[in-house]
PDB file of C-alpha atoms and ligand atoms in Angstrom:
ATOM      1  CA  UNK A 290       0.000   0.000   0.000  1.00  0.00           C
ATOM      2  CA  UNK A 291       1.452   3.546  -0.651  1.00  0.00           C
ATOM      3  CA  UNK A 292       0.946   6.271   1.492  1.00  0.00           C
ATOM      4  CA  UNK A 293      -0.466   9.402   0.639  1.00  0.00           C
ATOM      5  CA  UNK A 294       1.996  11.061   2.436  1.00  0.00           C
ATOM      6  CA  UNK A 295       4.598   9.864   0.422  1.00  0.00           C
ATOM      7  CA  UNK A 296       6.409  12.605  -1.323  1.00  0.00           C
ATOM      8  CA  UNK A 297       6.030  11.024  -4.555  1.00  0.00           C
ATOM      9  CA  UNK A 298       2.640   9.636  -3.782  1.00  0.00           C
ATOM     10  CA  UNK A 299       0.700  11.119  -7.090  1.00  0.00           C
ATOM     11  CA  UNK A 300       3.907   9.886  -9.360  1.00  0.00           C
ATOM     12  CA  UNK A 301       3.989   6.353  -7.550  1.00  0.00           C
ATOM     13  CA  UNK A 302      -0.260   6.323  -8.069  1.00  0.00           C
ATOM     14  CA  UNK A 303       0.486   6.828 -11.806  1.00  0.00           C
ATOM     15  CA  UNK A 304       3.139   4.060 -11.765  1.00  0.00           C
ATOM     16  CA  UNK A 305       1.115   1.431 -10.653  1.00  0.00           C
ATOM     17  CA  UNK A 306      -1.634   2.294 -12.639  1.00  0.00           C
ATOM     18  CA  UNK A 307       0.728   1.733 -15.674  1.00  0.00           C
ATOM     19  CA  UNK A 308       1.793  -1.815 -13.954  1.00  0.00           C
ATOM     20  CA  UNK A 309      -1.779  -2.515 -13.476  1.00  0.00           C
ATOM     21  CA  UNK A 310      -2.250  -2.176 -17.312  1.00  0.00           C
ATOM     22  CA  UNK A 311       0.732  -3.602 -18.330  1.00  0.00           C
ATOM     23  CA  UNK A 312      -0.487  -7.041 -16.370  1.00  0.00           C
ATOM     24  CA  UNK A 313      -4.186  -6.670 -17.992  1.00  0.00           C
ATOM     25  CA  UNK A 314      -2.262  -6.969 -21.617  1.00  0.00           C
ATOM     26  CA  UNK A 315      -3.038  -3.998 -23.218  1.00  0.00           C
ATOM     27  CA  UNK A 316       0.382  -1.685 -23.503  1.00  0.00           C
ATOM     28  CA  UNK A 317       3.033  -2.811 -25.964  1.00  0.00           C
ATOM     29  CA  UNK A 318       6.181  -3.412 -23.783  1.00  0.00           C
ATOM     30  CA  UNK A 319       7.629  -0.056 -25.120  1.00  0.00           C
ATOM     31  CA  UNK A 320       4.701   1.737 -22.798  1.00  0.00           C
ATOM     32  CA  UNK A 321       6.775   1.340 -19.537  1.00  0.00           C
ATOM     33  CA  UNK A 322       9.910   3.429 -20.897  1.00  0.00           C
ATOM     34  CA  UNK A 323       7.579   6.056 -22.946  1.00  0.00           C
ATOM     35  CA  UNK A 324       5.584   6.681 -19.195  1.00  0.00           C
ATOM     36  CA  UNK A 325       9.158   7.066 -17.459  1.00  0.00           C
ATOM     37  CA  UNK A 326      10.075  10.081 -19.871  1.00  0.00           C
ATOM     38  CA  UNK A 327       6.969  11.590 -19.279  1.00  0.00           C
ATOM     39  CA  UNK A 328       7.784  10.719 -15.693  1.00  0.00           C
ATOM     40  CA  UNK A 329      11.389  12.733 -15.996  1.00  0.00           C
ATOM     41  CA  UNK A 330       9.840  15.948 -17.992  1.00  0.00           C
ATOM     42  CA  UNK A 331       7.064  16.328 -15.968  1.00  0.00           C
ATOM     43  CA  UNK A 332       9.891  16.028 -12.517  1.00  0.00           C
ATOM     44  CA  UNK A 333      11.711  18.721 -14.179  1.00  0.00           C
ATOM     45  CA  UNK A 334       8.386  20.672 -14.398  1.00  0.00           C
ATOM     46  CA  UNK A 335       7.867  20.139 -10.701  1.00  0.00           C
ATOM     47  CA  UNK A 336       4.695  18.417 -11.946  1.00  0.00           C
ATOM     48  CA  UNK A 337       2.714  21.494 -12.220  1.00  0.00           C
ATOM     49  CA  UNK A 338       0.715  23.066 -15.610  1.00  0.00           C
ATOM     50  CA  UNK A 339       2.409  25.979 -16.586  1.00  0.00           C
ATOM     51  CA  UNK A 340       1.090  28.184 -18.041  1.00  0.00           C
ATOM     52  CA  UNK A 341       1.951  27.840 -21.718  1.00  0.00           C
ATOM     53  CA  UNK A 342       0.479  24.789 -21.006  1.00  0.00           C
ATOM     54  CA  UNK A 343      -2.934  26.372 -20.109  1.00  0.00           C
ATOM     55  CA  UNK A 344      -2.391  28.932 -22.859  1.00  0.00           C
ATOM     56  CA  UNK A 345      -2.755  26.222 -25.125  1.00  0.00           C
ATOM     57  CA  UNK A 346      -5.570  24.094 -23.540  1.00  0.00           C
ATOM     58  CA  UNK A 347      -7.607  27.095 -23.610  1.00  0.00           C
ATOM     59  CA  UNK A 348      -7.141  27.430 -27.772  1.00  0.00           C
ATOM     60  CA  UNK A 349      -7.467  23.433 -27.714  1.00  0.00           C
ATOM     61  CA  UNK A 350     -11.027  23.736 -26.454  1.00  0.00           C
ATOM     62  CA  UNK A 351     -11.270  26.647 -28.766  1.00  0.00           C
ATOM     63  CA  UNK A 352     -10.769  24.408 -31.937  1.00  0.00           C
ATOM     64  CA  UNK A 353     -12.469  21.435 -30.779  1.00  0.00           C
ATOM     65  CA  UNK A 354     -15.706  23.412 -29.623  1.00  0.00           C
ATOM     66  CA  UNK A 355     -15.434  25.398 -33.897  1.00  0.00           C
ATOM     67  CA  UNK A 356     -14.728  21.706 -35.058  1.00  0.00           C
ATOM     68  CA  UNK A 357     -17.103  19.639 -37.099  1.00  0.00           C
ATOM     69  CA  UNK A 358     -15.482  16.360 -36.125  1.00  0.00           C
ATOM     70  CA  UNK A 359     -13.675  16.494 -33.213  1.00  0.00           C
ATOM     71  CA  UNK A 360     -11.877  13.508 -32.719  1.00  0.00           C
ATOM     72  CA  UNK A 361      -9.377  12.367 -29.568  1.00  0.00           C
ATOM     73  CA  UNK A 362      -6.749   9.744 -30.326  1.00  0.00           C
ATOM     74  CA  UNK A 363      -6.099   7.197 -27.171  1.00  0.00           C
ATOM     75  CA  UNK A 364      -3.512   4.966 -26.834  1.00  0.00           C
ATOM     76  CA  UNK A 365      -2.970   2.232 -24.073  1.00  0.00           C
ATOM     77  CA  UNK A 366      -0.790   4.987 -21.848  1.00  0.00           C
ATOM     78  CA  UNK A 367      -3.775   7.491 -22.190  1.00  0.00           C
ATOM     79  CA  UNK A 368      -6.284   4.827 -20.789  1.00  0.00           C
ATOM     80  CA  UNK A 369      -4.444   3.399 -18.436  1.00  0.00           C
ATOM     81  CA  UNK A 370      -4.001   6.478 -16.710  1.00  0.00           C
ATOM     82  CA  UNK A 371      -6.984   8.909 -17.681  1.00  0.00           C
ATOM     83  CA  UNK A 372      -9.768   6.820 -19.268  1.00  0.00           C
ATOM     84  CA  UNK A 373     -12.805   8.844 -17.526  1.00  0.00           C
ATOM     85  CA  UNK A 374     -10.529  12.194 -18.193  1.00  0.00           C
ATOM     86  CA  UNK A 375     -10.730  11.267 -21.788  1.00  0.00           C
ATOM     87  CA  UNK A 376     -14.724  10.050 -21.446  1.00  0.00           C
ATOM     88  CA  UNK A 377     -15.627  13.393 -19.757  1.00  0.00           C
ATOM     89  CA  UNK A 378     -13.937  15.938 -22.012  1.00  0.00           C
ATOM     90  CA  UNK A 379     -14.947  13.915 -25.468  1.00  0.00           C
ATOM     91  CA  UNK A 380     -18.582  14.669 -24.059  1.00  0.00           C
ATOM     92  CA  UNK A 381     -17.479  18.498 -22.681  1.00  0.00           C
ATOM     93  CA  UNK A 382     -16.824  19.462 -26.767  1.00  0.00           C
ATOM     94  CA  UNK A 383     -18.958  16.865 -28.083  1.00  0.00           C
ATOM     95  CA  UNK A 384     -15.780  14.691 -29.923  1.00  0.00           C
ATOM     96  CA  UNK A 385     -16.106  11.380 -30.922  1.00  0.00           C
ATOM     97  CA  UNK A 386     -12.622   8.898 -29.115  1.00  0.00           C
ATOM     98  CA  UNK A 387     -10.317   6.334 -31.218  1.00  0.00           C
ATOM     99  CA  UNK A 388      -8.373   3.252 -30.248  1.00  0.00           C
ATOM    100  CA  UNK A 389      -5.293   4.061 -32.125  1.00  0.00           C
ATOM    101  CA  UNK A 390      -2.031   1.896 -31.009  1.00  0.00           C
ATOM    102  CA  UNK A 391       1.634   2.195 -31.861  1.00  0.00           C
ATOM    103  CA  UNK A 392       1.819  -1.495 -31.770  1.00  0.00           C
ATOM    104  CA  UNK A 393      -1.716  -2.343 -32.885  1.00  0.00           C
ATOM    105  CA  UNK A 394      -2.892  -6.082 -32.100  1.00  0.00           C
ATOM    106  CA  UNK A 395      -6.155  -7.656 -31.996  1.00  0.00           C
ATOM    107  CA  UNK A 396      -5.969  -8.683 -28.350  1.00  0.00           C
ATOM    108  CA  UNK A 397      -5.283  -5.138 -27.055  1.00  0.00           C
ATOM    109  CA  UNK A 398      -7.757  -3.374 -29.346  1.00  0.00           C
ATOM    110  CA  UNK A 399     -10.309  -5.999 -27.959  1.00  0.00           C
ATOM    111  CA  UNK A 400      -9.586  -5.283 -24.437  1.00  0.00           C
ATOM    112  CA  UNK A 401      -9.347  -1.618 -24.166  1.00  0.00           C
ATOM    113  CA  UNK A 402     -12.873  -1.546 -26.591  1.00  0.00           C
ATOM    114  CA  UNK A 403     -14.191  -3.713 -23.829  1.00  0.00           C
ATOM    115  CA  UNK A 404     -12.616  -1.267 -20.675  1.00  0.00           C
ATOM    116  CA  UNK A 405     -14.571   1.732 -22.695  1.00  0.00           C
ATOM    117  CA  UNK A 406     -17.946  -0.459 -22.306  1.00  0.00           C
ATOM    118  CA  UNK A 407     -17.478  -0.982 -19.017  1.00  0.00           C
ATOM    119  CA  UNK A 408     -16.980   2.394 -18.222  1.00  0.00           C
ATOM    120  CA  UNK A 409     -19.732   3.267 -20.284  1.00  0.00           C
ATOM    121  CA  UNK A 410     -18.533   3.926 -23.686  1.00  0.00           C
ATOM    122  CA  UNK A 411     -19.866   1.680 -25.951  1.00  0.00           C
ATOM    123  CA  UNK A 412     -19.454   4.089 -29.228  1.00  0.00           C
ATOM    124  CA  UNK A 413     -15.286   3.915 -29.359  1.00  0.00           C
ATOM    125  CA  UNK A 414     -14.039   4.296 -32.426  1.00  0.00           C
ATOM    126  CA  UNK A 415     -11.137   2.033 -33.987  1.00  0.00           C
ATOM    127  CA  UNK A 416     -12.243  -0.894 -32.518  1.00  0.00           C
ATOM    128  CA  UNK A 417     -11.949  -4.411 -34.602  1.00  0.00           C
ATOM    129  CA  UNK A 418     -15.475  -3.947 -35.840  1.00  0.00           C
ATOM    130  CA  UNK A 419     -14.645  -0.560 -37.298  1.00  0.00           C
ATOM    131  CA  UNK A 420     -13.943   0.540 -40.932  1.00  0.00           C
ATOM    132  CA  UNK A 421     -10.415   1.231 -41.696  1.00  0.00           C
ATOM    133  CA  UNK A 422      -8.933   3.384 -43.896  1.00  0.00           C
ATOM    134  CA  UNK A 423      -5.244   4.576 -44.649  1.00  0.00           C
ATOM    135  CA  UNK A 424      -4.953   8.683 -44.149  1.00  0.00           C
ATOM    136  CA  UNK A 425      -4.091  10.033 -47.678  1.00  0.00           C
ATOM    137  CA  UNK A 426      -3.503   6.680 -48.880  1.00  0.00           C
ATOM    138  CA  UNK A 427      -0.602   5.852 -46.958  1.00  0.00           C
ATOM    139  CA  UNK A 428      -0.236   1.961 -46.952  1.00  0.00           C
ATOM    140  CA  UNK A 429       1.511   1.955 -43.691  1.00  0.00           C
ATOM    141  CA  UNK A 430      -0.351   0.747 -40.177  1.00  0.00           C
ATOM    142  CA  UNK A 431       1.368   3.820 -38.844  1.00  0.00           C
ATOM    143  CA  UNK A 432      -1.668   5.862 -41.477  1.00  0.00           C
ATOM    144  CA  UNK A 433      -4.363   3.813 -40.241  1.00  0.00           C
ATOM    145  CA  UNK A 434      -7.876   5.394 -39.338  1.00  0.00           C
ATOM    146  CA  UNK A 435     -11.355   4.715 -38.473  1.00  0.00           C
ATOM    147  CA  UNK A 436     -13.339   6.260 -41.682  1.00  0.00           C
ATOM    148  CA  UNK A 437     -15.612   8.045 -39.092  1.00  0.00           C
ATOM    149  CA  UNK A 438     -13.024   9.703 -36.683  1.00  0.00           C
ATOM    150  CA  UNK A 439      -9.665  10.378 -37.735  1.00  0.00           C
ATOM    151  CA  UNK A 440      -9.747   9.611 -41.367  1.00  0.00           C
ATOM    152  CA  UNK A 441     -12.576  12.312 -41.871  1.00  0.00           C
ATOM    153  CA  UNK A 442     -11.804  14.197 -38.784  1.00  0.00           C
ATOM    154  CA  UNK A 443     -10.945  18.126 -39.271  1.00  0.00           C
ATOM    155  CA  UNK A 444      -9.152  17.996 -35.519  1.00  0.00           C
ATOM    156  CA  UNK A 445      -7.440  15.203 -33.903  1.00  0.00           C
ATOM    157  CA  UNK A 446      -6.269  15.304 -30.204  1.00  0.00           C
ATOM    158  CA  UNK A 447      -3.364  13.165 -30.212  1.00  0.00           C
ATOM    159  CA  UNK A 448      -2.127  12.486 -26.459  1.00  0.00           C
ATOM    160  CA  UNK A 449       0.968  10.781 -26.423  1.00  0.00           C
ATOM    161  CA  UNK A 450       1.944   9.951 -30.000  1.00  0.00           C
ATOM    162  CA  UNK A 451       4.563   8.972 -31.481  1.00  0.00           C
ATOM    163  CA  UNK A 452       6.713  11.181 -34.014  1.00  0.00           C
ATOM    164  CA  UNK A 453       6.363   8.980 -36.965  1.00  0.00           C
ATOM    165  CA  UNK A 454       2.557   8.859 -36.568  1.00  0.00           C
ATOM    166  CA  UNK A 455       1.972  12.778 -35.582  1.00  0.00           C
ATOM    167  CA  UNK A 456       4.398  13.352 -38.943  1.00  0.00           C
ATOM    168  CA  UNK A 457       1.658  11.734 -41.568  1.00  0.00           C
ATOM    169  CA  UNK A 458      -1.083  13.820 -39.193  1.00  0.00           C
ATOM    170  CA  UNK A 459       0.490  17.149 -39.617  1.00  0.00           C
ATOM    171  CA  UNK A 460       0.947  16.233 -43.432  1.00  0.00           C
ATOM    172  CA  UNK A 461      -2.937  15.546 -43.506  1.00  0.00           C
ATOM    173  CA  UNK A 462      -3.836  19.564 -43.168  1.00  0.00           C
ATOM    174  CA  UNK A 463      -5.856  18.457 -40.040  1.00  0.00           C
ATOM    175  CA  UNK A 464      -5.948  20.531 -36.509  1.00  0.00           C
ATOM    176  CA  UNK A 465      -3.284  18.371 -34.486  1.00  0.00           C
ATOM    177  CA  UNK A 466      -2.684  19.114 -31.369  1.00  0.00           C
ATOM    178  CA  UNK A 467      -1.026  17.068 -28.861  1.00  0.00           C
ATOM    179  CA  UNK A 468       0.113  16.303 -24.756  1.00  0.00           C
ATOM    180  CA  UNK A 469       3.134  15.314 -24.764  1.00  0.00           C
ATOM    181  CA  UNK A 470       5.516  16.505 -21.627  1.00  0.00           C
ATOM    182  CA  UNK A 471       8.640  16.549 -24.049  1.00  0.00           C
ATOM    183  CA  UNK A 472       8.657  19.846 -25.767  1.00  0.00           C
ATOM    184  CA  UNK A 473      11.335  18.724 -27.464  1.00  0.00           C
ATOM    185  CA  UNK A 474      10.047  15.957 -29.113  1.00  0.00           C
ATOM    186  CA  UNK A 475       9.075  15.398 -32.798  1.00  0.00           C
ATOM    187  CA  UNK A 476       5.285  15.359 -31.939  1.00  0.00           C
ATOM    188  CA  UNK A 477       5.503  18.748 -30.047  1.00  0.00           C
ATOM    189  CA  UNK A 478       7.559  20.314 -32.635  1.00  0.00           C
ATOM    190  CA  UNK A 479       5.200  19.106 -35.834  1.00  0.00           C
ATOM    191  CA  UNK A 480       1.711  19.761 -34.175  1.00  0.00           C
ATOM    192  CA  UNK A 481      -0.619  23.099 -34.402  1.00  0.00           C
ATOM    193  CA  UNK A 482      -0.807  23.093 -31.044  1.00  0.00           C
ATOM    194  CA  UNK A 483       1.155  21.593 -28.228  1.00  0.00           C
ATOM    195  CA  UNK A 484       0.625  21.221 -25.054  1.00  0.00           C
ATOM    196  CA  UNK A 485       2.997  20.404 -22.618  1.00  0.00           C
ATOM    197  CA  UNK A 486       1.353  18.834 -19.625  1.00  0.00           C
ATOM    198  CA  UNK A 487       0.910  15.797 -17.910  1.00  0.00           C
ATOM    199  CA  UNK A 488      -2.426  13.708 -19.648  1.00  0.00           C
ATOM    200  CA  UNK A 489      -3.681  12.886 -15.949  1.00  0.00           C
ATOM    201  CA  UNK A 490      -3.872  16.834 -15.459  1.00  0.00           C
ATOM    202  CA  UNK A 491      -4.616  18.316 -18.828  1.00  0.00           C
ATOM    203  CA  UNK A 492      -8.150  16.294 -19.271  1.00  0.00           C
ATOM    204  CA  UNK A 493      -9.775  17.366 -16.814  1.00  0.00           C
ATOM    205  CA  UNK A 494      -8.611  21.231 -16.606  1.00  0.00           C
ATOM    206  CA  UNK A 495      -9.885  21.145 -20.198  1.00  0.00           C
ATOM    207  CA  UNK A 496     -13.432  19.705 -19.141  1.00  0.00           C
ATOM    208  CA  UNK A 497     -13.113  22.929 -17.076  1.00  0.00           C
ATOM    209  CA  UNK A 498     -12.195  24.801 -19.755  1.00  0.00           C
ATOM    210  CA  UNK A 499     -14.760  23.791 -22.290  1.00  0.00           C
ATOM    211  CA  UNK A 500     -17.707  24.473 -19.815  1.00  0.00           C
ATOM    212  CA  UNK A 501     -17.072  28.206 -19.955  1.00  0.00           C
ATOM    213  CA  UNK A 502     -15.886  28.628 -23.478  1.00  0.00           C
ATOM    214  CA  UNK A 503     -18.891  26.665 -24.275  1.00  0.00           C
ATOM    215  CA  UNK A 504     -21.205  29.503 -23.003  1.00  0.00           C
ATOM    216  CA  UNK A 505     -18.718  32.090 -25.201  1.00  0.00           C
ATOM    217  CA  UNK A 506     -19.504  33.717 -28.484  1.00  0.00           C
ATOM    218  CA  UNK A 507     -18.062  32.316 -31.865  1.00  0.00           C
ATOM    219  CA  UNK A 508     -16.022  35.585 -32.229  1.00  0.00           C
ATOM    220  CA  UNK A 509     -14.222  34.908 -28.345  1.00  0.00           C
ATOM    221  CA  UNK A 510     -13.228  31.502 -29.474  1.00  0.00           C
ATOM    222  CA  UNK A 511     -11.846  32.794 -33.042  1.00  0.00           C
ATOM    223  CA  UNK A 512      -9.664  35.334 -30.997  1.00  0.00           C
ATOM    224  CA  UNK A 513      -8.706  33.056 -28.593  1.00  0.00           C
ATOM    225  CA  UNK A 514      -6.880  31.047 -31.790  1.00  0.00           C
ATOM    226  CA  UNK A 515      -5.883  33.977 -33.899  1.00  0.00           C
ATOM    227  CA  UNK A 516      -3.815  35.127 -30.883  1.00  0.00           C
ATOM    228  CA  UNK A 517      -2.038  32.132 -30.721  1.00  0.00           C
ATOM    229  CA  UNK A 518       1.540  31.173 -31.745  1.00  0.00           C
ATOM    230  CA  UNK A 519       2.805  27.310 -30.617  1.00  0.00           C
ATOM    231  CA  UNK A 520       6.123  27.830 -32.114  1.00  0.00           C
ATOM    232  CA  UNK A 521       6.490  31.059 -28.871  1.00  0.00           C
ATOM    233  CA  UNK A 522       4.528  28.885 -26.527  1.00  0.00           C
ATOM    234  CA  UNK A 523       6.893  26.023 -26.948  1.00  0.00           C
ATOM    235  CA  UNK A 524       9.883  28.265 -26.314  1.00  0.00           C
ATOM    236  CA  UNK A 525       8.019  29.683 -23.293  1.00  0.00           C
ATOM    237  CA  UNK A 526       7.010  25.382 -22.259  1.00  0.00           C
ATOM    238  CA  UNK A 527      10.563  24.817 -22.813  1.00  0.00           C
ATOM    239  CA  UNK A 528      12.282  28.082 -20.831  1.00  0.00           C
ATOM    240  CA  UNK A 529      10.116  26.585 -17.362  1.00  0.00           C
ATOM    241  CA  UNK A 530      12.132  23.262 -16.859  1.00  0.00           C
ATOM    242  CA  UNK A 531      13.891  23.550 -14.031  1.00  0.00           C
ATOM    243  CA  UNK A 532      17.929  22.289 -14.468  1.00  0.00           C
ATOM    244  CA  UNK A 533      19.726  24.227 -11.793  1.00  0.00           C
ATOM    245  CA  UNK A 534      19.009  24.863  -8.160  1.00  0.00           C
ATOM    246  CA  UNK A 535      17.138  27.693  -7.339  1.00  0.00           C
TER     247      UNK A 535
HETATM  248  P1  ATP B 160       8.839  11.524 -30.757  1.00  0.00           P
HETATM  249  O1  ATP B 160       8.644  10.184 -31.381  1.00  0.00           O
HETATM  250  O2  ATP B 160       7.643  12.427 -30.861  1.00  0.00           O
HETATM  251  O3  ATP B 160      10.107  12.258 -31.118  1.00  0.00           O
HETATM  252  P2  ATP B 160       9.625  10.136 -28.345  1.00  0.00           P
HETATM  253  O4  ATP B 160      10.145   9.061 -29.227  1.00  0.00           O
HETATM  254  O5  ATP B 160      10.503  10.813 -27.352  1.00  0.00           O
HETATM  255  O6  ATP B 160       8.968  11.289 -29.200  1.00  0.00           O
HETATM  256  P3  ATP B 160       7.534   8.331 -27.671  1.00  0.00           P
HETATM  257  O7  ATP B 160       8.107   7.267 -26.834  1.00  0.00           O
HETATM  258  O8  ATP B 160       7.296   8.101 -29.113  1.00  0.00           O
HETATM  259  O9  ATP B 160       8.405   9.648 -27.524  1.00  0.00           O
HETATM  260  O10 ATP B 160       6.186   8.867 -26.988  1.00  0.00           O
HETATM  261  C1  ATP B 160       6.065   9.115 -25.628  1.00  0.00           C
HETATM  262  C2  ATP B 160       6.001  10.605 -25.335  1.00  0.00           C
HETATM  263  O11 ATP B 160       4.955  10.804 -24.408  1.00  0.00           O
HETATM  264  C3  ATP B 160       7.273  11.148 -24.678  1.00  0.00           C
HETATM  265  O12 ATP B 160       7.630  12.364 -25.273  1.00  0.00           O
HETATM  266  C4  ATP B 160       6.873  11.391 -23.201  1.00  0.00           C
HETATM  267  O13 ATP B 160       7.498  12.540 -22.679  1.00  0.00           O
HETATM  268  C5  ATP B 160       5.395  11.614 -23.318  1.00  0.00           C
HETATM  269  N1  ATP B 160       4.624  11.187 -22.136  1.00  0.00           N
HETATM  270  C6  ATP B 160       4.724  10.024 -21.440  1.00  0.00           C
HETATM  271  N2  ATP B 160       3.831   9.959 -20.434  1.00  0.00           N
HETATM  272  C7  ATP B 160       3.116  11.125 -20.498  1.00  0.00           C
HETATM  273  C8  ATP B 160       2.009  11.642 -19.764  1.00  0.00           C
HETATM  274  N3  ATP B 160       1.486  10.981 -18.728  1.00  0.00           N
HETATM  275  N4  ATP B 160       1.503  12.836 -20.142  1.00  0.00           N
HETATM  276  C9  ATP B 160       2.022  13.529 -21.177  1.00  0.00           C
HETATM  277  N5  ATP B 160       3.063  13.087 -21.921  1.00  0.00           N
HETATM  278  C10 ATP B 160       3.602  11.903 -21.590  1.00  0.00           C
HETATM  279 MG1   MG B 161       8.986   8.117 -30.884  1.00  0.00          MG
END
């Protein structure tokens, strides 16, 4: 049992939720090390959002709430750690959610369709049953996408994905924006919008987010993006990690 007054009682929660999943079968074995670098960047960020980050959540909800077909990418990291997060803000901007794996198989696509059901989600997207197709004709699993979410979507939240995948996205002249703690990496660097937060926080501050701009006029939420550069933000995500002692 951990205690919750461990000091790294939220990070070791977060842990074993990744072990937990890892043991159910659904994460490729390459999950483990991808959740300890978001572990490290999100150390160095004292694991706080910044506010960059909440710069670009707001615009996020922004886009997704002007969107015709919304669409948020999960992979097995993203349920294992935040699958009500996800649940909750797909319904906040009204976006539709897609299985979408790194390492796709059968058996994992089967069981995290089935841990959507049971916590009552029957209408994922990407699951077995679902029509494929390859994004701009790209024969490569890596271009894979349901026909009704990502293939047709106009914005795709991608949390946690991997550069090669984000690089056919941003070729696709979608909205891509991503969470991803490394603002350094390939997917941060080739989306519209990036935002550089933990998945476990972001979610649900968006939720937040979307409830209010929700209640906003058209013309608030087309500021809100016109105002917005990611290349500055991610210089400003960047500037906040912490490697000296204060
Ligand atoms: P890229 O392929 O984009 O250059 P990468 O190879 O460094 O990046 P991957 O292993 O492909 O990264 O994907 C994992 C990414 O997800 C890492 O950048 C990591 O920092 C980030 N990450 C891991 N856990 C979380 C989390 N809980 N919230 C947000 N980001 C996370
Ligand atoms: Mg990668």
């Amino acid at each position: 049992m951990l205690s919750k007054s461990h000091p790294r009682y939220e990070s070791l929660v977060l842990r074993e939720k990744i072990v937990k999943a890892s043991k159910a079968g659904y994460l490729a074995d390459s999950a483990m090390i991808a959740h300890g670098r978001g572990e490290a960047f999100d150390y160095l960020l004292g694991e706080k959002t910044t506010l960059p980050a909440k710069r670009a959540m707001y615009v996020t909800v922004a886009i997704m709430l002007l969107s015709k077909n919304p669409v948020i990418s999960v992979n097995g990291n993203t349920v294992a750690l935040a699958i009500d997060e996800v649940i909750e803000f797909a319904k906040s901007v009204n976006a539709k959610i897609e299985i979408n794996l790194f390492y796709r198989s059968d058996e994992r696509v089967d069981k995290i369709t089935e841990l959507f059901k049971n916590h009552g989600y029957p209408e994922i997207l990407g699951s077995n049953d679902d029509e494929i197709e390859y994004i701009n004709e790209i024969k490569n699993p890596r271009a894979s996408a349901s026909k009704n979410g990502i293939y047709t979507a106009d914005t795709v939240l991608v949390p946690l994905e991997d550069g090669d995948r984000a690089e056919i996205l941003a070729r696709s002249g979608k909205n891509i924006i991503t969470i991803d703690l490394n603002p350094l990496s390939r997917t941060s660097r080739m989306s519209d919008v990036s935002i550089v937060d933990n998945v476990v926080r972001s979610l649900p501050f968006m939720t937040k987010i979307a409830e209010d701009l929700k209640l906003q006029d058209k013309k608030l939420l087309l500021d809100i993006i016109e105002e917005y550069d990611n290349e500055e933000n991610l210089k400003e995500s960047l500037k906040l990690f912490k490697i000296d002692e204060e």
